[in-house]
XYZ file of C-alpha atoms in Angstrom:
585
model
C -17.006 -11.671 61.603
C -14.450 -13.909 61.066
C -16.753 -16.043 58.571
C -17.387 -12.348 56.944
C -13.890 -11.826 56.462
C -13.556 -15.167 54.991
C -16.321 -14.480 52.700
C -14.642 -11.245 51.559
C -11.304 -12.949 50.952
C -13.219 -15.990 48.566
C -15.055 -12.995 46.599
C -11.645 -10.792 46.395
C -10.054 -14.221 44.876
C -12.540 -14.504 42.934
C -12.733 -10.972 41.132
C -8.968 -11.047 41.094
C -9.041 -14.713 39.465
C -11.625 -13.836 36.346
C -9.346 -10.719 35.681
C -6.191 -13.661 34.520
C -8.322 -16.132 33.328
C -9.626 -15.195 29.681
C -12.863 -15.887 28.778
C -14.084 -18.213 25.569
C -16.929 -15.555 25.086
C -16.366 -12.719 23.279
C -16.524 -9.947 25.392
C -16.043 -6.022 25.447
C -13.277 -6.354 28.253
C -10.853 -8.422 26.463
C -11.314 -6.153 23.520
C -10.659 -3.244 25.427
C -7.443 -4.635 26.883
C -6.597 -5.792 23.471
C -6.568 -2.996 21.713
C -5.082 -0.796 24.865
C -2.168 -2.458 24.796
C -1.705 -2.769 21.250
C -2.551 0.699 20.700
C 0.028 2.111 23.748
C 2.538 4.484 23.285
C 5.305 1.559 24.666
C 4.656 0.006 20.973
C 5.110 2.879 18.877
C 3.039 2.466 16.281
C 3.874 -0.988 14.817
C 5.254 0.322 12.516
C 6.110 -2.604 10.011
C 9.638 -4.363 10.505
C 10.259 -2.336 13.425
C 11.051 -3.550 17.496
C 7.934 -2.805 18.393
C 6.125 -4.390 15.320
C 7.674 -7.605 16.459
C 6.738 -7.097 20.162
C 3.029 -6.721 18.829
C 3.607 -10.088 17.116
C 5.160 -12.077 19.614
C 2.207 -10.938 21.348
C -0.343 -12.210 19.357
C 1.864 -15.178 19.238
C 1.537 -15.680 22.613
C -2.180 -15.525 22.448
C -2.730 -17.999 19.741
C -0.736 -20.303 21.923
C -2.961 -19.282 25.001
C -6.503 -20.314 22.669
C -4.798 -23.654 21.811
C -4.293 -22.733 18.641
C -1.465 -24.503 16.231
C 1.059 -22.808 15.164
C 0.547 -22.102 10.835
C 4.361 -22.427 9.529
C 5.984 -25.756 9.862
C 5.982 -25.447 13.541
C 5.941 -21.426 13.848
C 3.704 -18.936 14.507
C 5.445 -16.337 12.513
C 6.388 -16.249 8.860
C 8.938 -13.768 8.167
C 8.874 -11.811 4.552
C 11.021 -9.051 2.973
C 10.180 -5.872 2.161
C 12.346 -2.383 1.189
C 12.134 0.098 4.460
C 14.373 2.898 3.438
C 17.072 3.639 1.239
C 20.186 5.249 1.265
C 23.183 7.049 -0.866
C 26.071 4.884 -2.288
C 28.664 6.689 -4.265
C 27.034 10.205 -5.915
C 28.957 13.348 -7.524
C 28.207 15.810 -9.690
C 30.505 18.231 -11.488
C 29.674 20.434 -14.748
C 32.938 21.590 -17.176
C 33.403 24.660 -19.538
C 35.331 27.272 -19.455
C 35.356 26.774 -15.257
C 34.495 23.448 -13.507
C 31.240 23.682 -10.978
C 31.721 20.497 -8.627
C 28.572 20.546 -6.499
C 28.735 18.806 -2.789
C 25.910 16.121 -2.359
C 22.910 17.111 -0.074
C 24.283 20.188 0.608
C 24.052 21.292 -3.167
C 22.124 18.214 -5.338
C 20.789 14.881 -3.951
C 19.613 12.016 -6.356
C 16.107 11.126 -6.559
C 14.897 8.198 -4.876
C 13.913 6.460 -7.792
C 17.088 7.407 -9.948
C 19.458 4.528 -11.660
C 22.543 3.397 -10.645
C 24.399 4.891 -13.458
C 27.097 6.976 -14.492
C 26.817 9.378 -16.961
C 28.432 12.455 -19.138
C 27.389 14.523 -21.712
C 26.505 18.063 -23.090
C 23.692 20.092 -21.220
C 20.255 21.022 -22.451
C 17.759 23.153 -20.598
C 13.941 21.747 -21.315
C 12.252 24.327 -19.848
C 9.430 22.624 -17.340
C 10.438 18.788 -19.690
C 6.798 18.242 -20.429
C 5.930 16.617 -23.700
C 2.331 16.406 -24.512
C 1.627 16.150 -28.218
C -2.446 17.090 -28.028
C -1.305 20.026 -25.907
C 1.367 21.284 -28.338
C 3.805 21.248 -25.626
C 6.815 19.227 -25.901
C 10.968 20.335 -24.644
C 12.586 17.438 -25.587
C 15.730 16.596 -27.243
C 18.640 14.011 -26.298
C 21.645 14.078 -23.789
C 21.238 15.008 -20.368
C 18.214 17.581 -19.397
C 17.588 20.569 -17.165
C 14.204 21.322 -16.336
C 11.904 22.786 -13.766
C 9.685 20.852 -11.136
C 5.802 21.115 -11.748
C 4.511 22.621 -14.882
C 4.082 26.505 -16.574
C 0.250 26.694 -16.257
C 0.159 26.223 -12.303
C -2.167 29.332 -11.734
C -4.850 27.856 -13.434
C -7.047 24.833 -11.890
C -6.890 21.558 -13.735
C -4.853 22.559 -15.989
C -4.126 19.662 -18.942
C -0.815 20.296 -17.799
C -0.853 19.212 -14.491
C -0.602 15.194 -15.429
C 2.463 15.926 -17.134
C 3.900 17.692 -13.813
C 5.031 14.366 -11.961
C 9.123 13.988 -11.582
C 8.463 10.398 -12.469
C 6.710 11.006 -14.907
C 9.104 13.323 -16.878
C 12.063 11.256 -15.687
C 10.343 8.613 -17.926
C 9.536 10.723 -20.518
C 13.122 11.966 -20.383
C 14.556 8.219 -20.400
C 12.081 7.401 -23.590
C 13.433 9.968 -26.100
C 16.540 9.082 -25.224
C 18.710 11.224 -22.381
C 20.478 9.506 -20.335
C 20.146 12.007 -17.239
C 17.382 14.243 -15.713
C 18.050 17.461 -13.626
C 15.399 19.186 -11.432
C 15.476 22.634 -10.627
C 12.800 24.076 -8.255
C 10.614 27.378 -9.698
C 10.824 30.503 -8.143
C 8.171 30.074 -5.782
C 10.682 28.339 -3.690
C 13.437 30.904 -3.686
C 13.205 31.230 0.311
C 13.347 27.972 0.765
C 15.269 25.740 -2.107
C 14.777 22.497 -0.252
C 16.296 19.181 -1.897
C 14.003 16.466 -2.138
C 13.782 14.411 1.150
C 15.535 11.133 0.417
C 12.568 8.218 1.249
C 11.318 5.373 -0.316
C 7.832 5.330 -2.247
C 7.463 2.179 -2.257
C 8.010 1.524 -6.213
C 10.680 0.443 -8.364
C 13.838 2.912 -9.878
C 13.400 4.434 -13.431
C 15.792 2.181 -15.173
C 17.953 3.735 -17.520
C 18.559 7.490 -16.334
C 20.073 9.444 -13.689
C 18.035 11.756 -11.879
C 18.845 14.190 -9.575
C 17.907 18.024 -7.906
C 20.151 20.837 -7.955
C 19.907 24.104 -5.961
C 18.857 27.096 -8.227
C 22.266 28.862 -7.249
C 23.696 26.405 -9.227
C 21.278 26.632 -11.935
C 22.291 30.035 -12.380
C 26.003 29.540 -12.024
C 25.053 27.622 -15.505
C 22.706 30.122 -16.804
C 25.872 32.958 -15.943
C 27.917 31.991 -19.500
C 24.843 32.543 -21.388
C 23.782 35.683 -19.617
C 20.542 34.724 -18.440
C 18.759 34.689 -15.088
C 16.549 31.884 -14.181
C 13.907 33.415 -12.656
C 13.168 35.560 -15.942
C 13.447 32.353 -17.918
C 10.782 30.657 -15.955
C 8.742 33.627 -16.257
C 8.618 34.034 -19.961
C 7.878 30.257 -19.935
C 4.857 31.084 -17.985
C 3.665 33.836 -19.787
C 4.223 32.756 -22.918
C 2.971 28.796 -22.421
C 5.472 27.873 -25.047
C 9.167 25.857 -24.885
C 12.288 27.467 -24.332
C 14.830 24.476 -24.720
C 18.425 25.408 -25.763
C 22.266 23.850 -25.149
C 24.531 24.920 -22.542
C 27.987 25.035 -23.258
C 28.997 22.768 -20.412
C 29.637 18.867 -19.470
C 27.849 17.074 -16.872
C 29.233 14.063 -15.395
C 27.272 13.201 -12.966
C 27.444 9.227 -10.722
C 24.104 8.508 -8.405
C 24.069 5.670 -6.381
C 20.986 4.664 -4.610
C 20.742 1.916 -2.779
C 17.243 0.265 -1.379
C 17.487 -1.226 2.280
C 16.046 -4.383 2.655
C 14.080 -5.584 5.765
C 12.323 -8.368 7.616
C 8.584 -8.133 8.678
C 6.332 -10.785 10.128
C 2.998 -12.104 9.549
C 1.794 -14.081 12.792
C -0.464 -17.471 12.193
C -2.191 -20.042 14.020
C -5.042 -23.016 13.154
C -7.725 -25.085 14.215
C -7.995 -28.391 12.924
C -11.724 -29.275 11.582
C -12.917 -32.690 12.956
C -15.203 -33.888 10.233
C -13.045 -36.149 8.212
C -15.362 -34.783 4.923
C -14.269 -31.290 5.518
C -11.356 -30.676 7.908
C -9.328 -30.819 4.515
C -10.797 -27.455 3.707
C -10.181 -23.684 5.544
C -11.782 -20.839 6.447
C -9.527 -17.597 6.740
C -10.279 -15.111 9.805
C -7.147 -12.372 9.116
C -6.602 -8.487 10.208
C -3.489 -6.421 9.685
C -1.484 -5.473 12.876
C 0.596 -3.030 11.385
C 0.795 0.520 11.896
C 2.273 4.039 10.954
C 4.759 3.792 13.489
C 5.433 7.715 13.994
C 3.626 8.719 11.324
C 6.580 9.167 8.191
C 4.158 7.143 5.643
C 0.594 7.832 4.949
C -0.169 9.719 7.624
C -2.326 12.976 7.360
C -1.233 14.733 9.899
C 0.604 18.067 9.633
C 3.363 18.616 12.291
C 6.069 17.452 14.911
C 6.700 13.652 14.258
C 3.915 11.894 16.877
C 3.284 8.038 17.682
C 0.217 7.212 15.892
C -1.525 4.383 17.514
C -3.539 2.677 15.271
C -6.388 1.899 17.836
C -8.893 1.725 15.318
C -6.720 1.038 12.229
C -5.884 -1.573 12.914
C -5.793 -2.745 16.552
C -9.095 -3.231 16.454
C -9.388 -5.738 13.448
C -5.828 -7.698 15.397
C -8.487 -7.889 18.603
C -11.377 -9.193 16.596
C -9.104 -11.934 15.281
C -7.749 -13.264 19.078
C -11.326 -13.149 20.117
C -12.880 -14.667 17.381
C -9.824 -17.287 17.712
C -10.514 -17.654 21.485
C -14.260 -18.237 20.401
C -13.860 -21.103 17.790
C -11.184 -23.274 19.995
C -13.710 -23.388 22.943
C -15.921 -24.844 20.019
C -13.261 -26.381 18.070
C -14.886 -29.920 18.594
C -17.802 -28.725 16.695
C -15.764 -27.589 13.365
C -16.316 -29.147 10.320
C -13.909 -27.623 8.195
C -10.520 -26.046 9.831
C -9.604 -22.521 10.843
C -6.258 -20.706 10.001
C -6.198 -17.057 12.077
C -3.274 -14.472 10.740
C -2.469 -11.092 11.602
C -0.662 -9.458 8.782
C 2.153 -6.504 8.899
C 2.971 -4.287 5.942
C -0.319 -3.677 5.003
C -0.017 -0.026 5.199
C 2.796 0.238 2.415
C 0.891 -1.979 0.308
C -0.258 -5.192 1.681
C 2.771 -6.644 1.780
C 2.525 -8.996 4.325
C -0.994 -10.455 2.851
C 1.066 -10.642 -0.428
C 3.349 -12.666 0.617
C 1.516 -15.250 2.677
C -0.559 -15.743 -0.575
C 2.200 -16.476 -2.701
C 3.652 -18.823 -0.060
C 0.815 -20.742 1.973
C 1.128 -22.957 4.622
C -0.999 -25.427 3.183
C -2.382 -25.317 -1.335
C -4.062 -22.097 -0.982
C -6.598 -24.014 -3.361
C -7.795 -25.288 -0.145
C -9.293 -22.159 1.639
C -12.657 -21.928 0.642
C -13.182 -18.413 1.812
C -11.000 -15.539 3.560
C -12.602 -12.915 6.423
C -10.680 -9.743 6.839
C -11.421 -7.115 9.531
C -9.937 -3.715 9.199
C -11.356 -0.458 11.809
C -14.087 -2.484 13.227
C -14.299 -0.122 16.082
C -15.969 2.733 15.621
C -19.534 1.504 15.893
C -21.816 4.528 15.313
C -25.967 4.624 15.233
C -25.526 0.494 14.338
C -24.240 0.872 10.513
C -21.939 -1.499 9.383
C -20.116 -1.767 6.151
C -19.272 -5.345 4.727
C -17.162 -5.737 1.534
C -16.769 -8.924 -0.877
C -20.910 -9.317 -0.959
C -20.636 -10.004 -4.566
C -18.036 -12.763 -4.599
C -20.149 -15.377 -3.753
C -23.703 -15.777 -4.558
C -24.431 -17.226 -0.559
C -23.270 -14.080 1.154
C -26.175 -11.755 1.289
C -28.268 -14.336 2.494
C -26.228 -15.746 5.256
C -25.275 -11.924 6.350
C -28.749 -10.840 6.519
C -30.220 -14.041 7.979
C -27.590 -13.840 10.874
C -28.661 -10.248 11.418
C -30.306 -10.484 14.555
C -28.273 -7.697 16.216
C -30.061 -4.895 14.125
C -27.176 -3.343 11.808
C -27.618 -1.394 8.972
C -26.132 -3.259 6.568
C -24.218 -1.891 3.526
C -23.160 -4.027 1.180
C -20.092 -2.988 -1.723
C -20.248 -6.099 -3.983
C -16.200 -5.721 -5.546
C -13.564 -8.240 -3.732
C -10.757 -5.698 -4.467
C -10.305 -3.384 -1.972
C -7.790 -1.403 0.301
C -7.303 -4.261 2.270
C -5.637 -7.860 2.757
C -8.758 -9.142 1.721
C -7.750 -8.382 -1.754
C -4.868 -10.243 -1.805
C -6.937 -13.371 -1.581
C -9.928 -12.739 -3.758
C -6.394 -12.091 -6.268
C -6.520 -15.783 -5.764
C -10.520 -16.488 -6.700
C -11.371 -17.014 -3.267
C -14.258 -15.665 -2.187
C -13.911 -12.594 1.297
C -15.461 -10.375 3.198
C -14.434 -7.432 4.658
C -15.766 -5.840 8.061
C -15.778 -1.919 8.478
C -17.536 0.115 10.963
C -16.117 3.168 8.892
C -14.136 6.133 8.276
C -13.709 8.887 10.755
C -11.716 12.239 11.526
C -8.720 10.238 13.504
C -8.198 8.094 10.765
C -4.525 8.173 9.712
C -3.932 10.697 12.748
C -1.800 10.284 16.265
C -5.461 10.995 17.819
C -6.805 7.432 16.581
C -6.490 5.798 20.530
C -8.062 3.088 22.512
C -10.582 5.593 24.391
C -12.165 6.375 20.887
C -13.424 2.431 20.882
C -16.507 1.534 21.509
C -15.785 -1.693 22.383
C -19.351 -2.753 23.004
C -19.913 -2.036 19.800
C -17.193 -4.012 18.683
C -18.455 -6.827 20.599
C -21.646 -7.255 18.441
C -19.400 -6.602 15.464
C -17.530 -9.764 16.567
C -20.410 -11.865 17.747
C -22.072 -11.226 14.138
C -18.707 -12.232 12.195
C -19.034 -15.689 14.642
C -22.335 -16.308 13.426
C -21.705 -15.702 9.519
C -18.315 -17.073 9.936
C -19.539 -20.346 11.758
C -22.414 -20.758 9.123
C -19.854 -20.685 6.705
C -17.605 -23.248 8.598
C -19.964 -25.649 9.067
C -22.337 -25.582 5.748
C -22.292 -29.104 4.191
C -21.282 -26.717 0.296
C -18.917 -24.246 0.265
C -18.971 -21.168 -0.898
C -18.713 -20.414 -5.049
C -16.815 -17.937 -6.171
C -17.868 -15.231 -8.134
C -15.568 -12.906 -9.993
C -17.132 -9.064 -10.124
C -16.725 -6.534 -12.369
C -14.943 -2.970 -10.640
C -16.671 0.038 -10.794
C -15.972 3.203 -11.236
C -14.442 4.724 -8.094
C -15.797 7.800 -9.559
C -12.107 9.730 -8.922
C -10.482 11.951 -11.019
C -7.730 10.980 -13.137
C -5.078 11.690 -15.259
C -5.915 8.385 -18.006
C -9.664 8.411 -19.991
C -8.772 4.170 -20.151
C -9.520 1.165 -18.644
C -7.035 -1.689 -18.260
C -8.421 -3.363 -15.066
C -5.382 -4.816 -13.165
C -4.654 -4.690 -9.389
C -1.597 -3.827 -9.017
C 0.995 -6.571 -6.425
C 2.816 -4.016 -4.099
C 5.172 -6.633 -2.851
C 6.276 -7.553 -6.091
C 9.583 -6.171 -6.324
C 10.689 -6.318 -9.852
C 11.728 -4.495 -13.164
C 8.003 -4.344 -14.560
C 4.598 -4.402 -13.323
C 3.753 -7.026 -11.084
C -0.391 -7.677 -11.167
C -2.210 -8.920 -7.864
C -4.939 -10.053 -10.405
C -7.205 -8.729 -13.042
C -10.977 -7.655 -12.991
C -13.158 -9.201 -14.438
C -14.582 -8.123 -18.073
C -11.769 -5.452 -18.106
C -9.819 -5.436 -21.327
C -6.633 -7.122 -19.095
C -9.214 -10.237 -18.536
C -10.062 -10.384 -21.715
C -6.739 -10.320 -23.311
C -5.512 -12.831 -20.624
C -3.780 -11.590 -18.169
C -3.805 -13.113 -14.582
C -2.207 -12.636 -10.750
C 1.526 -12.906 -11.002
C 1.863 -11.680 -14.576
C 4.683 -8.680 -15.096
C 3.791 -5.955 -17.768
C 7.199 -5.181 -18.920
C 6.583 -3.472 -21.798
C 3.085 -1.415 -22.775
C 2.923 -0.411 -26.337
C 6.393 1.145 -26.901
C 6.960 1.908 -23.452
C 9.011 -0.021 -21.250
C 7.729 -0.520 -18.158
C 9.842 -0.566 -14.921
C 7.152 -0.136 -12.005
C 3.463 0.992 -11.830
C 4.341 4.248 -12.203
C 5.958 4.004 -15.612
C 2.534 1.782 -16.566
C -0.160 4.675 -15.670
C 2.097 6.900 -17.569
C 1.936 4.867 -20.390
C -1.915 4.546 -20.658
C -2.214 8.358 -20.068
C -1.179 8.197 -24.269
C -4.214 6.061 -25.001
C -7.809 6.420 -25.577
C -10.482 4.303 -25.386
C -10.678 1.698 -28.788
C -7.305 1.885 -28.925
C -5.086 -1.533 -29.491
C -2.039 -2.120 -27.538
C 0.433 -4.850 -27.855
C 1.676 -5.916 -24.274
C 4.592 -7.917 -23.448
C 4.346 -9.908 -20.169
C 6.672 -11.935 -17.895
C 4.945 -15.329 -17.012
C 6.679 -17.670 -14.924
C 9.844 -17.599 -17.162
C 7.931 -17.456 -20.618
C 7.814 -13.801 -22.040
C 4.462 -13.665 -23.894
C 3.150 -10.831 -25.858
C -0.861 -10.314 -25.845
C -2.926 -7.585 -27.656
C -5.400 -5.599 -25.159
C -7.926 -3.189 -26.474
C -8.661 -0.228 -24.332
C -11.788 0.588 -22.712
C -13.214 3.493 -21.550
C -13.839 4.680 -17.381
């Protein structure tokens, strides 16, 4: 009996010990445990820059250290990067003076829009209908001064109306500015009578519309201005929508407006560690393996869920990819004496806000970035179904398809997409002319919803995916010849867009600049043929000033395929003018 008790005790010790010691192998149990923690309510969805994001970053760093990885950033596992996290109001006022003075209260009667410039303006008021300027549709609302316009467009009951593309608030503000207006005032249309809400003060991820004050006022304030002319706002709107004709006139009132909206800068983190290669001939070359670890927090941005705020845990997106980095780091570390090339492991934040972390990293890389031979990215690899695995970037090197097919001993049904640019962090590396591979098990109905929880993860399937990625990465690491880089022409996405022309630019969303910063250009595109390159900042497109990506999108909508446009770019400290010939989509 005593011997039996000792045997049972020893067995229990063995079980307990195995539960706390990490296995160097890729296992579904460890995958599950990583995802369960990272996607727990405790971490509240890991929104970029939050305390919970920092806690997740520290967890990743501890796992890197435990696996034996050296810190990637000058003795630290962490790389801080700045980003715009929110906006706040400064000193804002709006009053109208004529026969009587009408003073409005900020956030009660009016609100500056998040992308308004910080200005103090004064001028006569012009009502300009829906504020649409479209020569090809014979519809133009504008003159100078300060304009009041309705939101939306006058043809809302017509599906796919040609005026729909001109209805955006940024677009209307840009048109007003380019026509010489110093301010634009938006008013809700009559369908909002019962719910005349002011615009939500929320950062939209792009720079301000420079050179114009932009506000929204309540309909009752607008009606008080119209009453001086014996006009009714609802009847005025109805006349325009029925006749489909502009109706612009001056209101005998002077507006004094001050808009002041400040951007709040916060800090978030990338996490990085590395294993040094053991072959002196190849150890100065690097393979990068990465995934983003941030998600949507309580769903305040980019959520597809409609309802009260809830934690978006992001188990598949992208605790699964993060777990993949941790498991591969552990596995490669156990084989570090057999590595020819060095391996860098990164976990990025800011992906959900526009690849912010990876964009910052590639522009502030811990080694000369030209030493990186390949980047492997994992985003949403936890929901394998029917053995279907999607791999992007398969055209970015001549070697990829052979390597991927030869290492597929797992029975995956592989779908290849040749493009190097795409909606995840590998795009940042491809913009630096690095061949990439992006692994993805497909989207699902829980995408960007609170229901993306760890209990839906197929950890057994992810184990197979990671063992496959390990096999592919090992062959790349140990090859005598580093992968070549191929520029892949980007295919038309098939989406309906406002523009008929193709330029071929890839945005750098981390670029907080006055202009449109490029993360890259597509091979064979008008932008590439004109000599544009990653890092360039477009400041003028034709006769349009460009302050952000929206300005650029609106500007190209004025052209047709075959048009030649003069474009001004800023490259380092130089201003360069190039001629760009537009192509059809």
